[in-house]
mmCIF file of C-alpha atoms and ligand atoms in Angstrom:
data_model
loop_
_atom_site.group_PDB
_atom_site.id
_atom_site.type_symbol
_atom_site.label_atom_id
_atom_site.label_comp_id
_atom_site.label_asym_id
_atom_site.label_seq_id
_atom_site.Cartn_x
_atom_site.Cartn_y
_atom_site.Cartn_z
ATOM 1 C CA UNK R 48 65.118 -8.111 -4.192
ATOM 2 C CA UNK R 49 62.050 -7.330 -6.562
ATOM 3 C CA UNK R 50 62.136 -4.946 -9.197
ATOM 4 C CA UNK R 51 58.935 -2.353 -8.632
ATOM 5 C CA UNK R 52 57.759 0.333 -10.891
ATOM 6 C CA UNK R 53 55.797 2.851 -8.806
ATOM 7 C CA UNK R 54 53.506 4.653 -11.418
ATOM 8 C CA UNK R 55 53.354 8.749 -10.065
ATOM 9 C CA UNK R 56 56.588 7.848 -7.901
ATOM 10 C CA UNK R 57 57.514 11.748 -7.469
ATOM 11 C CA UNK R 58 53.893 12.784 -6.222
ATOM 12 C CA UNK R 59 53.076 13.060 -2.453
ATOM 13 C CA UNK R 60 52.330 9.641 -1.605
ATOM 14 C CA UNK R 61 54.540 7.685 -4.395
ATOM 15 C CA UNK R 62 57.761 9.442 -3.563
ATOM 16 C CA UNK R 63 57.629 8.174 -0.069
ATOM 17 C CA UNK R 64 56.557 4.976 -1.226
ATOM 18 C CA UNK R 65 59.533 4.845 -3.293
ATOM 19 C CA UNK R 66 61.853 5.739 -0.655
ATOM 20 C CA UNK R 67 60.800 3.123 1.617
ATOM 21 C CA UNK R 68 61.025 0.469 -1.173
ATOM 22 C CA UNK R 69 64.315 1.797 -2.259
ATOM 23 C CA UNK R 70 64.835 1.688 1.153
ATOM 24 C CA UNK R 71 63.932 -2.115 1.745
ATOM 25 C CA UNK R 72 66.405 -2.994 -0.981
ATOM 26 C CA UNK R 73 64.233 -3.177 -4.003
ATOM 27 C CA UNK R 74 65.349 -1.979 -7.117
ATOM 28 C CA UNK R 75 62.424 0.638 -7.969
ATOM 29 C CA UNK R 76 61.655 2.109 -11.149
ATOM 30 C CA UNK R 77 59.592 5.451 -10.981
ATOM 31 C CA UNK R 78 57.668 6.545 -14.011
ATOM 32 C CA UNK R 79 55.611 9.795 -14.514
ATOM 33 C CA UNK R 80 55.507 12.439 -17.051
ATOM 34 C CA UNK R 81 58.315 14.091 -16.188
ATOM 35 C CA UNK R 82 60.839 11.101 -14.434
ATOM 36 C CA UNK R 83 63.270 10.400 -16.725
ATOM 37 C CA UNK R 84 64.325 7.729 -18.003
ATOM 38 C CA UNK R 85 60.420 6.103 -17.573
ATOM 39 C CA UNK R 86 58.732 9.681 -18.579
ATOM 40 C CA UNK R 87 55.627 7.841 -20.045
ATOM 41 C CA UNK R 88 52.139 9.745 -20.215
ATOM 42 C CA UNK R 89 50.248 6.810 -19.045
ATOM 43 C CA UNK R 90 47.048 7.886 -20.899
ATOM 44 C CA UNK R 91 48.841 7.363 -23.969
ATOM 45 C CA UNK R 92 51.129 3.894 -22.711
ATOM 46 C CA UNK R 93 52.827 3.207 -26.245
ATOM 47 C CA UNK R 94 56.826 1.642 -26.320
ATOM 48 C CA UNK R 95 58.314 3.751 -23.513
ATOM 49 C CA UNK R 96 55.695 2.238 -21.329
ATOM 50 C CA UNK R 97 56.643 -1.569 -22.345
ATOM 51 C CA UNK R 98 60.183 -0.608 -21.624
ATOM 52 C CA UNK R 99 59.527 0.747 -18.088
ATOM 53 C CA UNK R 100 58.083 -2.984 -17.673
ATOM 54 C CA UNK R 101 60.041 -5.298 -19.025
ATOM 55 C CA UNK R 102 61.356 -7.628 -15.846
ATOM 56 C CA UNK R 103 58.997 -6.109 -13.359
ATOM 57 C CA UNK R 104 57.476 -7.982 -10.619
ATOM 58 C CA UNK R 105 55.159 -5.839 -8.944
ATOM 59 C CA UNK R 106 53.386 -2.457 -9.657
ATOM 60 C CA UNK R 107 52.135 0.218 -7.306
ATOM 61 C CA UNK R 108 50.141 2.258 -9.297
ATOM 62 C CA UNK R 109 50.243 5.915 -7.354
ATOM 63 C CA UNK R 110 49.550 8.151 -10.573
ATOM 64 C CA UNK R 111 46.586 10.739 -10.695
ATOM 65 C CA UNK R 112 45.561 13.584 -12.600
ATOM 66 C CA UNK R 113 42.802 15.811 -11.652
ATOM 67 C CA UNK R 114 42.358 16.134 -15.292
ATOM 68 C CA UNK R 115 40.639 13.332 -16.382
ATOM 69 C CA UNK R 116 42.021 10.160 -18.225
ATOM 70 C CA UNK R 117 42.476 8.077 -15.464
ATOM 71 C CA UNK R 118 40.651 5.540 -16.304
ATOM 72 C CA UNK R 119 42.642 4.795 -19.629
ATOM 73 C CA UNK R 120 45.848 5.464 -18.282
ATOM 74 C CA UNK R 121 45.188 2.267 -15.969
ATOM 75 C CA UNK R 122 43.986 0.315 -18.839
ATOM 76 C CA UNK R 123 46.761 1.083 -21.056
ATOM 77 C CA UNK R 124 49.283 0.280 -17.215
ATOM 78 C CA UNK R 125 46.976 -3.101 -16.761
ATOM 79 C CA UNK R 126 47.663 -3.925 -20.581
ATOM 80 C CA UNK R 127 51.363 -3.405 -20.278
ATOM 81 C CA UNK R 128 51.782 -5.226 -17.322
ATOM 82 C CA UNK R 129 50.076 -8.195 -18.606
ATOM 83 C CA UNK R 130 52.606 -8.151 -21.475
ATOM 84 C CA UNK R 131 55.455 -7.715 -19.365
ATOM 85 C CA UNK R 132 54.208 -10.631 -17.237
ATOM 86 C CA UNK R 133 54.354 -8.714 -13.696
ATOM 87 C CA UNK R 134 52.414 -10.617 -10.847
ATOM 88 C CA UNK R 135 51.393 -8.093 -8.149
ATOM 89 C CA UNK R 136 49.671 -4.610 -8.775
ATOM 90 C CA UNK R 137 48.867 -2.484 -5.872
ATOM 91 C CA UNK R 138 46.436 0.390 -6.147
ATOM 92 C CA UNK R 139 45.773 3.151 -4.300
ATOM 93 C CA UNK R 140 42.398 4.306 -3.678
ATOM 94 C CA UNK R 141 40.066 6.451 -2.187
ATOM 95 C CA UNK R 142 37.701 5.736 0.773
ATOM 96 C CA UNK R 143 33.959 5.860 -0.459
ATOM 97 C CA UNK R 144 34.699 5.579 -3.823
ATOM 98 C CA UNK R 145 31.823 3.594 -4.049
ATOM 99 C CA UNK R 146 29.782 5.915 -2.277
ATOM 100 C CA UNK R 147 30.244 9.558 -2.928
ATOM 101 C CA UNK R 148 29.132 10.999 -6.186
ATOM 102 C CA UNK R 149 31.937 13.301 -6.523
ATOM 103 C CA UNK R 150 33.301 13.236 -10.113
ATOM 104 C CA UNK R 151 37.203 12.339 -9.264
ATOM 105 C CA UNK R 152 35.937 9.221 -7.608
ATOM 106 C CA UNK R 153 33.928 7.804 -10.287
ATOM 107 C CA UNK R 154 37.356 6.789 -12.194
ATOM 108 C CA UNK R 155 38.600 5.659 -9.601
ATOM 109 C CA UNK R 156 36.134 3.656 -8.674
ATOM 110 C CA UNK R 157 36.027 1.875 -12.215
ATOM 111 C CA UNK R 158 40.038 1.750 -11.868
ATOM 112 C CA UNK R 159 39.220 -0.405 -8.783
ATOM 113 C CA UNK R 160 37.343 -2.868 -10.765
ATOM 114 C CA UNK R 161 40.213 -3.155 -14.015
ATOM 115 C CA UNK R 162 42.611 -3.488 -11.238
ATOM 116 C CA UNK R 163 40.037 -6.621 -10.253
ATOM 117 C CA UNK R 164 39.662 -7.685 -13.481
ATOM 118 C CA UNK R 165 43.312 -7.678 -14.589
ATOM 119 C CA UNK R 166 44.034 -11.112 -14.563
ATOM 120 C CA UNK R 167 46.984 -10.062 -12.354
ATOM 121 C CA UNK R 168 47.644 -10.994 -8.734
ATOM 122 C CA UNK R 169 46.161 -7.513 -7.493
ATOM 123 C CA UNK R 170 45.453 -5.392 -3.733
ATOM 124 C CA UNK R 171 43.512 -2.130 -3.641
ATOM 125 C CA UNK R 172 44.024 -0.298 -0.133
ATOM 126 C CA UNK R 173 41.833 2.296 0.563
ATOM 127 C CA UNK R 174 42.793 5.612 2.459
ATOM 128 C CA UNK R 175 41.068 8.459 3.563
ATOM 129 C CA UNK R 176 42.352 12.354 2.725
ATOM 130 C CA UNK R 177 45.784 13.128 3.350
ATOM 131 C CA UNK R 178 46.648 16.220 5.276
ATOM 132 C CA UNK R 179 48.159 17.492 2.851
ATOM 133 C CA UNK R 180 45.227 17.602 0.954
ATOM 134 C CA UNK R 181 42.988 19.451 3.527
ATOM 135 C CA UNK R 182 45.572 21.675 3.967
ATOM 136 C CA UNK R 183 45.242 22.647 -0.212
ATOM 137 C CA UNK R 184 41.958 22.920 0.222
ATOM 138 C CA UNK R 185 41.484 25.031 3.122
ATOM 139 C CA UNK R 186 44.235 27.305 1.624
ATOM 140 C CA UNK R 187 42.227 27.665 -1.240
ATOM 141 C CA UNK R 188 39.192 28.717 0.427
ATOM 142 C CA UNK R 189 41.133 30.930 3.061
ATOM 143 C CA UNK R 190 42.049 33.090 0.055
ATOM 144 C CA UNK R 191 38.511 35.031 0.427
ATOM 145 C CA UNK R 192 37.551 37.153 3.681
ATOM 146 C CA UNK R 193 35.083 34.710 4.743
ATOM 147 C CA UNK R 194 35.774 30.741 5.191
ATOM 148 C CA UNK R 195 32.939 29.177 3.561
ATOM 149 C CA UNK R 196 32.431 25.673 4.823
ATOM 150 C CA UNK R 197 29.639 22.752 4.025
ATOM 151 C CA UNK R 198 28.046 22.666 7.017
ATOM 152 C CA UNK R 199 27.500 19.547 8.982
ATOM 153 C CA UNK R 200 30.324 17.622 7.214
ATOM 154 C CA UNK R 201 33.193 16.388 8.400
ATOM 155 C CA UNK R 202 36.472 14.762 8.044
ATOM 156 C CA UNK R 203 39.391 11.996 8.700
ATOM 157 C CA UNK R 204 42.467 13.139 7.465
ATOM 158 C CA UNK R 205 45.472 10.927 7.831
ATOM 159 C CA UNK R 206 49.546 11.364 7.478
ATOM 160 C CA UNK R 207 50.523 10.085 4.236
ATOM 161 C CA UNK R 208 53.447 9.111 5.230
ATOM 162 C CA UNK R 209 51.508 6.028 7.328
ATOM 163 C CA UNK R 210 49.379 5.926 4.130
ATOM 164 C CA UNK R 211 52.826 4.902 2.091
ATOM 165 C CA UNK R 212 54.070 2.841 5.173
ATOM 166 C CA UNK R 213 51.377 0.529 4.471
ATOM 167 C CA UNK R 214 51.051 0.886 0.607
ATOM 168 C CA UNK R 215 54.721 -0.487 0.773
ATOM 169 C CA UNK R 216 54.015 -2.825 2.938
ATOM 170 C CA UNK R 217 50.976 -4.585 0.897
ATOM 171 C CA UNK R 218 53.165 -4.221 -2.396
ATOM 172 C CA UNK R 219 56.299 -5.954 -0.507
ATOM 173 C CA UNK R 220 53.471 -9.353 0.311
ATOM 174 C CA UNK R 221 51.483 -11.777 -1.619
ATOM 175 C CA UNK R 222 48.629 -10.043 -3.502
ATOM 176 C CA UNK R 223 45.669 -9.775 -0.767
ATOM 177 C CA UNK R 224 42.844 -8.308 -2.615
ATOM 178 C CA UNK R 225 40.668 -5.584 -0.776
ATOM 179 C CA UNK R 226 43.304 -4.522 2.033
ATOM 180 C CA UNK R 227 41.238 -3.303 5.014
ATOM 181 C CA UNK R 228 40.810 0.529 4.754
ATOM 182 C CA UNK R 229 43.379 2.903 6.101
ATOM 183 C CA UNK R 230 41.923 5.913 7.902
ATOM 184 C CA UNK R 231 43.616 8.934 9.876
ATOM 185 C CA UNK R 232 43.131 8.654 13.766
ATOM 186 C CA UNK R 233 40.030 11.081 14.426
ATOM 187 C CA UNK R 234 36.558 12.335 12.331
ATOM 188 C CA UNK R 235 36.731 16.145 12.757
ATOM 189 C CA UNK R 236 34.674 19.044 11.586
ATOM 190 C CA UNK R 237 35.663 21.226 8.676
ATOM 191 C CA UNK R 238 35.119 23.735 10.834
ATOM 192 C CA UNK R 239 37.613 22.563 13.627
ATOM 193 C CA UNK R 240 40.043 21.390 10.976
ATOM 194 C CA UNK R 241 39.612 24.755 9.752
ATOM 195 C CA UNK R 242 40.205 26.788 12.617
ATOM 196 C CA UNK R 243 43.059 24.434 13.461
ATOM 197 C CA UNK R 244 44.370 25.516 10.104
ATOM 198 C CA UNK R 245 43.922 29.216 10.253
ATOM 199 C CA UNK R 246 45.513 29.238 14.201
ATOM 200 C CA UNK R 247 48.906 27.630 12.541
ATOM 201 C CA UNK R 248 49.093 29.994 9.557
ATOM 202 C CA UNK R 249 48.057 33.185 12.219
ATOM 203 C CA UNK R 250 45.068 33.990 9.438
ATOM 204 C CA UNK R 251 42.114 35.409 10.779
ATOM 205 C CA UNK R 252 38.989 34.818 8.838
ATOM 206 C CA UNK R 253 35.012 34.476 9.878
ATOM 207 C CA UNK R 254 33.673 31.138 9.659
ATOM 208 C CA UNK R 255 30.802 30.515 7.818
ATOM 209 C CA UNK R 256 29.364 27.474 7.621
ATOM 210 C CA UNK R 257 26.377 26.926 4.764
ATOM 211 C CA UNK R 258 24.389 24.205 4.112
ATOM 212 C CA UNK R 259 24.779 22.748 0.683
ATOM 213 C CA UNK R 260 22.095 20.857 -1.650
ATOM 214 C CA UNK R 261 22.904 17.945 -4.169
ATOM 215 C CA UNK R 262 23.746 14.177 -3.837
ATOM 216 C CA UNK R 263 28.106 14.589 -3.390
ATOM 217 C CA UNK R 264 27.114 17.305 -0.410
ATOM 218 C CA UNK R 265 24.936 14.725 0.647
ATOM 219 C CA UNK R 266 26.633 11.238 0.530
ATOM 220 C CA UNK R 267 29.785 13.779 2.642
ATOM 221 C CA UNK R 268 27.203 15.039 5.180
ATOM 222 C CA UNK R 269 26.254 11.113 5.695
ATOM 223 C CA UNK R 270 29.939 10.141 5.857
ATOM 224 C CA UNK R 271 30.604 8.077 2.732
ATOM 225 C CA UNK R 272 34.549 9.367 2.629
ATOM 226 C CA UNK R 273 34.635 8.332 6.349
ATOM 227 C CA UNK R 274 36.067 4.878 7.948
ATOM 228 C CA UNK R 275 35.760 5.689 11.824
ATOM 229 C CA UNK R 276 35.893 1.799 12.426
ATOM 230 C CA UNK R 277 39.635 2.085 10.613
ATOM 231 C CA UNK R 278 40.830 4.670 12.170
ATOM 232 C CA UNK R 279 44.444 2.913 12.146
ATOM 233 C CA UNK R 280 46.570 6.404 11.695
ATOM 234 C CA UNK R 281 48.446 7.950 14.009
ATOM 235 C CA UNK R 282 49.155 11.825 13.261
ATOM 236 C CA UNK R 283 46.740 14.288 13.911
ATOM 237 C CA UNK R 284 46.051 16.926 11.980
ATOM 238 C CA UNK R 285 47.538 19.423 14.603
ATOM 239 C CA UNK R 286 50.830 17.124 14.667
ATOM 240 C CA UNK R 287 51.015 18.058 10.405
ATOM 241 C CA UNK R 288 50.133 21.213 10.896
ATOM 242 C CA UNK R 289 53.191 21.672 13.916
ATOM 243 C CA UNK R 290 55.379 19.895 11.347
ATOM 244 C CA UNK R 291 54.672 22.222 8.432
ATOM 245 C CA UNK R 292 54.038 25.627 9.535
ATOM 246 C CA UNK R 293 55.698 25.379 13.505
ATOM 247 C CA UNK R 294 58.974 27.005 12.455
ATOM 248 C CA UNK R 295 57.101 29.495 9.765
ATOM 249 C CA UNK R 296 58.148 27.576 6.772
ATOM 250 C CA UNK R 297 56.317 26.920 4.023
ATOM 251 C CA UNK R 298 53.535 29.686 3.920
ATOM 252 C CA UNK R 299 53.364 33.074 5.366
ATOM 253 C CA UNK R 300 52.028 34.102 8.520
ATOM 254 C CA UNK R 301 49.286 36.738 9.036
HETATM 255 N N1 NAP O 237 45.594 13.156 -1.847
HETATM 256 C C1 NAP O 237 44.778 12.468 -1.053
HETATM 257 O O1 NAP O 237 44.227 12.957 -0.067
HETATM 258 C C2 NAP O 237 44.521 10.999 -1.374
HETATM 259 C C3 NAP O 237 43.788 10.215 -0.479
HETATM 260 C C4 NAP O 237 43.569 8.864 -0.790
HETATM 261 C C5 NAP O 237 44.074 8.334 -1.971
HETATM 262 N N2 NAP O 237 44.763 9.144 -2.814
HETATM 263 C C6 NAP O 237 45.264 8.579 -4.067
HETATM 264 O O2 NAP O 237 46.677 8.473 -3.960
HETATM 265 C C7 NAP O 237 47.252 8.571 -5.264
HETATM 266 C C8 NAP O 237 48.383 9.596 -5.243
HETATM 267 O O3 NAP O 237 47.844 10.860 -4.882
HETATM 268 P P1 NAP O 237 48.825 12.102 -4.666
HETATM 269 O O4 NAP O 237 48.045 13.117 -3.909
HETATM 270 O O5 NAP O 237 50.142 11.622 -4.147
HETATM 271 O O6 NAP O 237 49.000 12.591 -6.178
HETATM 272 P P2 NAP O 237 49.931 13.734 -6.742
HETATM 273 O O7 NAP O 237 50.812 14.310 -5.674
HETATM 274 O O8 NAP O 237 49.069 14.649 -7.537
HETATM 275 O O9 NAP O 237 50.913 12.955 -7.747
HETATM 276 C C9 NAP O 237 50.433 12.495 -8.975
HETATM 277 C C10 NAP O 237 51.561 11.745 -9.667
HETATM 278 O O10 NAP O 237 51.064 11.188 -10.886
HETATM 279 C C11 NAP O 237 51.927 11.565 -11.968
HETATM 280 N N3 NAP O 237 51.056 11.646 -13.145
HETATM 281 C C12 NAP O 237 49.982 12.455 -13.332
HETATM 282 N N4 NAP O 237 49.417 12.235 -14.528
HETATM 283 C C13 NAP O 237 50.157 11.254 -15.111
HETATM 284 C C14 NAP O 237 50.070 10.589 -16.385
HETATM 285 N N5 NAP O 237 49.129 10.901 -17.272
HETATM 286 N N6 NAP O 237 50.985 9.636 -16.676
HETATM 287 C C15 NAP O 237 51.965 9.329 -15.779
HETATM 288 N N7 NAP O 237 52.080 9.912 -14.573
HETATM 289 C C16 NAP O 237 51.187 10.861 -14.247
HETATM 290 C C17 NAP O 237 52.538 12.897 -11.516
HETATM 291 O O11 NAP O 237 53.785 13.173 -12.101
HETATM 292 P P3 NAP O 237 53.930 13.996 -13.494
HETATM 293 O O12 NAP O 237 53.261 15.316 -13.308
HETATM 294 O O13 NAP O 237 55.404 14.061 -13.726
HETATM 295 O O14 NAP O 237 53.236 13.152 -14.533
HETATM 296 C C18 NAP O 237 52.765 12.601 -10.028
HETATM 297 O O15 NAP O 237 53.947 11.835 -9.860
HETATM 298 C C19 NAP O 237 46.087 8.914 -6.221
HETATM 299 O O16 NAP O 237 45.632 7.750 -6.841
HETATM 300 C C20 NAP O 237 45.016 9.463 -5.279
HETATM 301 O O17 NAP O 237 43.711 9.297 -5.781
HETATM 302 C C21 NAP O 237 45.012 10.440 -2.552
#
């Protein structure tokens, strides 16, 4: 048995991971804003961060604000867990990090290289978006009449649940470095993820989709977020979608 601390353990992807550690017999310690007894705001670390530590092995660092401050909150985590003399710490990132502009993955991107740089035994896997996600977003944008969509851009969404099969995985071995990318099991068009979408939630909207300008539009257009040559997941997007909305749960339809 190891004792984890999963960092973000009640957000989408760190709540399953902690249920399949928990499950696996680990004793797992979850720490976020709000989890007591480790509610630590990892921007600020400080002594309730040192606490949620002290005597563990491994981290799996799921935490994330839109926000901002990511970047420090993994510095102050990465200064903590040197302390507290942990071995392993297992990050979750984003594919194309390195490649799309977009300002979320910047951080994340430098978060890669302090996880690196830690001094600590460390693996980074890489996934691409999680249905859930897409499913935020095109909610979001199905609030107006007309679905606005960049055109020509496209996407792999994968089941997070496989996402935290294999995040619990890596975290439960040695530390391996760059774990080979995780990607969901088929590059699709906004459009026909959006349509997919709309048919499972019974909305009815036009289509539209518009060309955009700028570098983010185009390092998406060119596939940066993309890993077709890992595309290792299983669930499609119409299997989530049959999950979530089949028996009318979870968002109105019409
Ligand atoms: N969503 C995707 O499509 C996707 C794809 C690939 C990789 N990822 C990566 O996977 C990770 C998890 O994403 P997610 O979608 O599961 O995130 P999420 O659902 O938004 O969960 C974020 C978690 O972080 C905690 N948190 C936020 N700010 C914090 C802070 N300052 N200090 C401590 N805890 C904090 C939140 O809890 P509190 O509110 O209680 O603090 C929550 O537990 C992220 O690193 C993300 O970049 C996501």
């Amino acid at each position: 048995m190891t004792t984890i601390l999963v960092t973000g353990g009640t957000g989408t992807l760190g709540r399953l991971v902690t249920e399949r550690l928990r499950a696996d017999g680990h004793e797992v310690r979850v720490l976020s804003r709000h989890s007591e007894p480790y509610a630590v705001d990892l921007r600020e670390g400080g002594s309730g961060l040192d606490a949620a530590l002290a005597g563990v092995d491994t981290v799996v660092h799921c935490a994330t604000t839109q926000l901002g401050g990511d970047e420090r909150s993994a510095a102050n985590l990465i200064a903590a867990a040197r302390r507290a003399g942990a071995s392993h710490l297992v990050y979750i990132s984003i594919v194309g990090v390195d490649r799309v502009p977009l300002g979320y993955y910047r951080p994340k991107f430098a978060v890669e290289k302090l996880v690196e740089e830690s001094g600590i035994g460390w693996t980074v896997l890489r996934a691409t978006q999680f249905h859930d996600l897409v499913v935020q977003v095109l909610r979001a944008l199905a609030k107006l009449p007309v679905l606005v969509l960049p055109a020509h851009a496209c996407d792999q969404p994968v089941e997070v649940a496989e996402v935290a099969d294999r995040l619990a995985e890596l975290a439960q071995g040695a530390p391996a470095g760059r774990a080979p990318d995780v990607g969901g099991p088929e590059v699709r068009t906004f459009e026909s993820l959006a349509r997919a979408y709309l048919g499972a939630t019974g909305r009815r909207r036009a289509v539209v989709n518009l060309p955009l300008a700028g570098k983010t539009y185009r390092a998406f257009r060119a596939g940066g977020h993309l890993a077709p040559e890992h595309a290792v997941g299983k669930g499609t997007f119409e299997e989530y979608l049959a999950g979530r909305f089949g028996r009318g749960e979870d968002g109105r339809r019409g």
